[in-house]
PDB file of C-alpha atoms in Angstrom:
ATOM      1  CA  UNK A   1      -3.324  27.025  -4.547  1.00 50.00           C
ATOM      2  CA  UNK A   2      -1.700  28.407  -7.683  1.00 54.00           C
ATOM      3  CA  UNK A   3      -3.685  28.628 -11.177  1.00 53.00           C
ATOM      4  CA  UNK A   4      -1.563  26.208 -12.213  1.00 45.00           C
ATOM      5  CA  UNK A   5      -1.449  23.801  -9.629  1.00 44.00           C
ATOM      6  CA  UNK A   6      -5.456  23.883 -10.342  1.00 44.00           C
ATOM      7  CA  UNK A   7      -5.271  23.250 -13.287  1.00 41.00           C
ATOM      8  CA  UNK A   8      -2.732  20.345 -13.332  1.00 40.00           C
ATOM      9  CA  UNK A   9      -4.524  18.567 -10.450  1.00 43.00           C
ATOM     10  CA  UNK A  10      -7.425  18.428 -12.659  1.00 41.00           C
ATOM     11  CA  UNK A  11      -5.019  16.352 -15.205  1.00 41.00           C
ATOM     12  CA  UNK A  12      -3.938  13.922 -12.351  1.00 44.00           C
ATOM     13  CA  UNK A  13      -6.105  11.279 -10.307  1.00 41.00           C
ATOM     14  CA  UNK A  14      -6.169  11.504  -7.292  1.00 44.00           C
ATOM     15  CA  UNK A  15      -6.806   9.577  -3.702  1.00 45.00           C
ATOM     16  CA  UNK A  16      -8.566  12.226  -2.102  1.00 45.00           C
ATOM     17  CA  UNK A  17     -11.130  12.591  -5.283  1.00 43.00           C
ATOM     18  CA  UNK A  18     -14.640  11.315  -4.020  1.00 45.00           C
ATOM     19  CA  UNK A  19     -15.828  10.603  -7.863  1.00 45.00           C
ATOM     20  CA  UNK A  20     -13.605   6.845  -7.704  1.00 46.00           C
ATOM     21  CA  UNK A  21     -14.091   3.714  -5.865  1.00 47.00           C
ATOM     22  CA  UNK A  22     -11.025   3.239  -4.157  1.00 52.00           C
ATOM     23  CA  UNK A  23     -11.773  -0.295  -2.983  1.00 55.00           C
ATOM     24  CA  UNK A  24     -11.078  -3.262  -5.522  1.00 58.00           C
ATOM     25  CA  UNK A  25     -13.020  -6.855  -4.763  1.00 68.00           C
ATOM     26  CA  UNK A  26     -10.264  -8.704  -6.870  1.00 80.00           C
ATOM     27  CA  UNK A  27      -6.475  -9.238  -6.117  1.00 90.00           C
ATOM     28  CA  UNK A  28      -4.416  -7.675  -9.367  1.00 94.00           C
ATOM     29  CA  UNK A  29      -0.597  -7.675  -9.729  1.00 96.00           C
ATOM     30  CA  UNK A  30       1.500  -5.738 -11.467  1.00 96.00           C
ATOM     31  CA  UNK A  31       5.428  -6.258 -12.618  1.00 97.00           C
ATOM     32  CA  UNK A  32       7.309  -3.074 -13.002  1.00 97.00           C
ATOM     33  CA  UNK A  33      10.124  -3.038 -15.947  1.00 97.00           C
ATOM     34  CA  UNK A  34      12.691  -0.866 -16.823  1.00 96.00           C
ATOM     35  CA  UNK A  35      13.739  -2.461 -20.375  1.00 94.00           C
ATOM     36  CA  UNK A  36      14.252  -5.903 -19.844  1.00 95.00           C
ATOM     37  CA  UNK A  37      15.285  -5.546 -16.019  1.00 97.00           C
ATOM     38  CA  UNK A  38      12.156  -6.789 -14.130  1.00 98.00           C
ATOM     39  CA  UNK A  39      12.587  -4.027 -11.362  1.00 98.00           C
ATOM     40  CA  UNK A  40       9.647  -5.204  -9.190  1.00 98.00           C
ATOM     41  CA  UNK A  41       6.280  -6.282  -8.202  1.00 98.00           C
ATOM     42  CA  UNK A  42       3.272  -4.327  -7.362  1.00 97.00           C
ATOM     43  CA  UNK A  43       0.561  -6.643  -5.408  1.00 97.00           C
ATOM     44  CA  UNK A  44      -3.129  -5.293  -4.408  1.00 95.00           C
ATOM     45  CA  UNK A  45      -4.427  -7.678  -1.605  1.00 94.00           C
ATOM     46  CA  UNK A  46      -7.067  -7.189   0.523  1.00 91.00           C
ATOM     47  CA  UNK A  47      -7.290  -3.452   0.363  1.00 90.00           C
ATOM     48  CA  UNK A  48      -3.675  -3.218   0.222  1.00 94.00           C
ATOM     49  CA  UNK A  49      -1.204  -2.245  -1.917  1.00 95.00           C
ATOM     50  CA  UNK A  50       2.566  -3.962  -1.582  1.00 97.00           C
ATOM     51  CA  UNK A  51       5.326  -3.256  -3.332  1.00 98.00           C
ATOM     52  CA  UNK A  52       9.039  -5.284  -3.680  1.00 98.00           C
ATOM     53  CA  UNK A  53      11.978  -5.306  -5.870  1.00 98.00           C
ATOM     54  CA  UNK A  54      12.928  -8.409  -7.608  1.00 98.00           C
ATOM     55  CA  UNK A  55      16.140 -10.316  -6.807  1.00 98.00           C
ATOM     56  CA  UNK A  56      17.123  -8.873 -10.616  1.00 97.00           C
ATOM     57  CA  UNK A  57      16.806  -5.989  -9.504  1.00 98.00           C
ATOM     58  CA  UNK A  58      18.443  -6.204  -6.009  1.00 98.00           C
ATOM     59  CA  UNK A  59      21.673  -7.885  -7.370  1.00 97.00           C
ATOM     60  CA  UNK A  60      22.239  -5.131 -10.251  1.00 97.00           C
ATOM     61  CA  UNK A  61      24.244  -2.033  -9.110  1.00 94.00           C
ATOM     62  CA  UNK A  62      23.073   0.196 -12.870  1.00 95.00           C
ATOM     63  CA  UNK A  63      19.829   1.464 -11.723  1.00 96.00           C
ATOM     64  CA  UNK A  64      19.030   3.335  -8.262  1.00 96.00           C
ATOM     65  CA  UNK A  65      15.884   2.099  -6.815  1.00 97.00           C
ATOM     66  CA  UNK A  66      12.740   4.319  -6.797  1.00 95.00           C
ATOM     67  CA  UNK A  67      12.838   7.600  -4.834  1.00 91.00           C
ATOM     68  CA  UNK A  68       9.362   6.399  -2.851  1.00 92.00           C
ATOM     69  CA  UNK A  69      11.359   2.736  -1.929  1.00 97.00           C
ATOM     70  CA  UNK A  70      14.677   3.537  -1.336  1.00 97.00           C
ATOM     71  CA  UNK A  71      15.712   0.068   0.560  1.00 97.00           C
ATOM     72  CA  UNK A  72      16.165  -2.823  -2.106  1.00 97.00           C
ATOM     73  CA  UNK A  73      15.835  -5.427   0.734  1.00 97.00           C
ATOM     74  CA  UNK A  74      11.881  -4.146   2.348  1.00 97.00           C
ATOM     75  CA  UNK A  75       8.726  -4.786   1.200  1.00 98.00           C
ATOM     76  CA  UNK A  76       6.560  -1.564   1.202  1.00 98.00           C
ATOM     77  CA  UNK A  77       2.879  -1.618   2.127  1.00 97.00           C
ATOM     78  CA  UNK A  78       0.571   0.923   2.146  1.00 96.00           C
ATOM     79  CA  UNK A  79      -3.490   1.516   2.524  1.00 93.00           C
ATOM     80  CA  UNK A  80      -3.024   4.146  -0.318  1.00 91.00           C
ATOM     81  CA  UNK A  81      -1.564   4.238  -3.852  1.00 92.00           C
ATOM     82  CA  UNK A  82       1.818   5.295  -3.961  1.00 93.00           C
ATOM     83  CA  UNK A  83       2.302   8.569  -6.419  1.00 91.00           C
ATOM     84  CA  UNK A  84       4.714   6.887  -8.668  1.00 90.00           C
ATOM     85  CA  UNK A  85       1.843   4.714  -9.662  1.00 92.00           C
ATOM     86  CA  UNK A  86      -1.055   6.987  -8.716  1.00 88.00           C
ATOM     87  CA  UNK A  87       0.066   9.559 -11.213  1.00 86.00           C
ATOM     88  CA  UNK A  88      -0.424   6.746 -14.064  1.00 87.00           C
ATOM     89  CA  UNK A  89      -4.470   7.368 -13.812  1.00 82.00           C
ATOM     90  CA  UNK A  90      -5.823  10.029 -15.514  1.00 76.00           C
ATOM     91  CA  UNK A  91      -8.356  12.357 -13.978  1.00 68.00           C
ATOM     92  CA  UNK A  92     -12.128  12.089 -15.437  1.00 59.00           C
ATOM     93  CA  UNK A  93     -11.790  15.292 -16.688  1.00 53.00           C
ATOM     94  CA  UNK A  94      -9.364  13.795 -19.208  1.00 53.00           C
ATOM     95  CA  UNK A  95     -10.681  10.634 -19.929  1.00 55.00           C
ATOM     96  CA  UNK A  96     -14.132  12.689 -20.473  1.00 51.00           C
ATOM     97  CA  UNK A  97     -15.657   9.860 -17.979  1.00 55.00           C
ATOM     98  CA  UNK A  98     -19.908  10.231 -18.422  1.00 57.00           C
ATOM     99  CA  UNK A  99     -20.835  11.400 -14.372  1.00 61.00           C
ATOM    100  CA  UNK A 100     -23.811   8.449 -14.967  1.00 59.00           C
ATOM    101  CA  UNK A 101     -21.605   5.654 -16.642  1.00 62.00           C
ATOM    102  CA  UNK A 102     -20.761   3.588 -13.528  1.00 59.00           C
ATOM    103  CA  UNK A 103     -16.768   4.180 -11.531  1.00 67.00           C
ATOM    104  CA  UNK A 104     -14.620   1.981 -11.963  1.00 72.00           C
ATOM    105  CA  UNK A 105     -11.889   0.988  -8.899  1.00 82.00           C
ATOM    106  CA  UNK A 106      -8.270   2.004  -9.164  1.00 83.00           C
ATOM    107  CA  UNK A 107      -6.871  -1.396 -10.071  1.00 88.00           C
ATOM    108  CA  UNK A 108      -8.934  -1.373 -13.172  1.00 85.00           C
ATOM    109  CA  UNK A 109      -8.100   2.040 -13.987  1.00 85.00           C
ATOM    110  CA  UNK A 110      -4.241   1.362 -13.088  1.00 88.00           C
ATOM    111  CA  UNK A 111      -4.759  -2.327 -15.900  1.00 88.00           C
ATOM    112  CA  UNK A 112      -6.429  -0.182 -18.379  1.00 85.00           C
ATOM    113  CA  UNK A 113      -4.065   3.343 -18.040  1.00 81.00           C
ATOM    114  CA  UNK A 114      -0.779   2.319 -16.484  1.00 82.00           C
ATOM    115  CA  UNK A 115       1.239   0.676 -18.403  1.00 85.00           C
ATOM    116  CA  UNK A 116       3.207   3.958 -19.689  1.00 86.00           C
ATOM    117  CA  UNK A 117       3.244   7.750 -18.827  1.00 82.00           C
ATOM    118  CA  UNK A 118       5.532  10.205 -19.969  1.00 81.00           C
ATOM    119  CA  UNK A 119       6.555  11.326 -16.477  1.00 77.00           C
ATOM    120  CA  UNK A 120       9.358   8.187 -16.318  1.00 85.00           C
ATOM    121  CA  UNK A 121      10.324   5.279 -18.438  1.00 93.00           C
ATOM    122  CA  UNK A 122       9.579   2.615 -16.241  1.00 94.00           C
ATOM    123  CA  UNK A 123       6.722   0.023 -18.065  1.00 95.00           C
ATOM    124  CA  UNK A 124       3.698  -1.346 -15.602  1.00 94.00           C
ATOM    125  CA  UNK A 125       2.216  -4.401 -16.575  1.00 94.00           C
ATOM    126  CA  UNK A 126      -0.448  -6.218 -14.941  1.00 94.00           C
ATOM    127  CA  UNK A 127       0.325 -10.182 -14.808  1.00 93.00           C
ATOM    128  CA  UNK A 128      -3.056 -11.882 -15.498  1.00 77.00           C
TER     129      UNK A 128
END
């Protein structure tokens, strides 16, 4: 592994970091928005994470749907984070997380950080 590549997976959270809980007890939801075009939903449900484009979003022909979930017509579901939303979390390095404060699970990391990164313009909300 490059220096750099060190150093910028530091930045970035991570699934395979042992210092997070993975595992949320409470179902959270998630709308994804590009501008006012609801592109689609992400759903965390019994330890899994599902992701689906809205009928907005299917019907438009502007924007091209997400490198990770190329089909407009499936619904995606995965054990795992995807990276397009994984990369939202910052590391503890940069959040300066105290090793003795108690971890808090992705979905509450992904509510409380999420909602905008620099990496791509596309807004994540969580729907309470």
């Amino acid at each position: 592994m490059t220096k750099f590549q060190k150093v910028f997976a530091r930045l970035f959270w991570s699934e395979s970091r042992d210092d997070l809980v993975l595992a949320a007890d409470n179902d959270a939801t998630f709308n994804i928005n590009l501008g006012k075009l609801l592109v689609g939903t992400l759903l965390y449900s019994d330890g899994m994470w599902h992701f689906s484009y809205s009928n907005d979003f299917k019907i438009q022909n502007r924007v091209l749907p997400l490198a990770n979930f190329p089909s407009k017509d499936k619904e995606y579901s995965a054990r795992e984070l995807w990276p397009f939303f994984a990369s939202r979390i910052p590391s503890n390095a940069q959040l300066q997380i105290d090793k003795d404060k108690p971890q808090e699970d992705i979905v509450t990391l992904l509510q409380r950080f999420g909602r905008r990164t620099v990496a791509n313009p596309y807004e994540l909300c969580p729907v309470s």
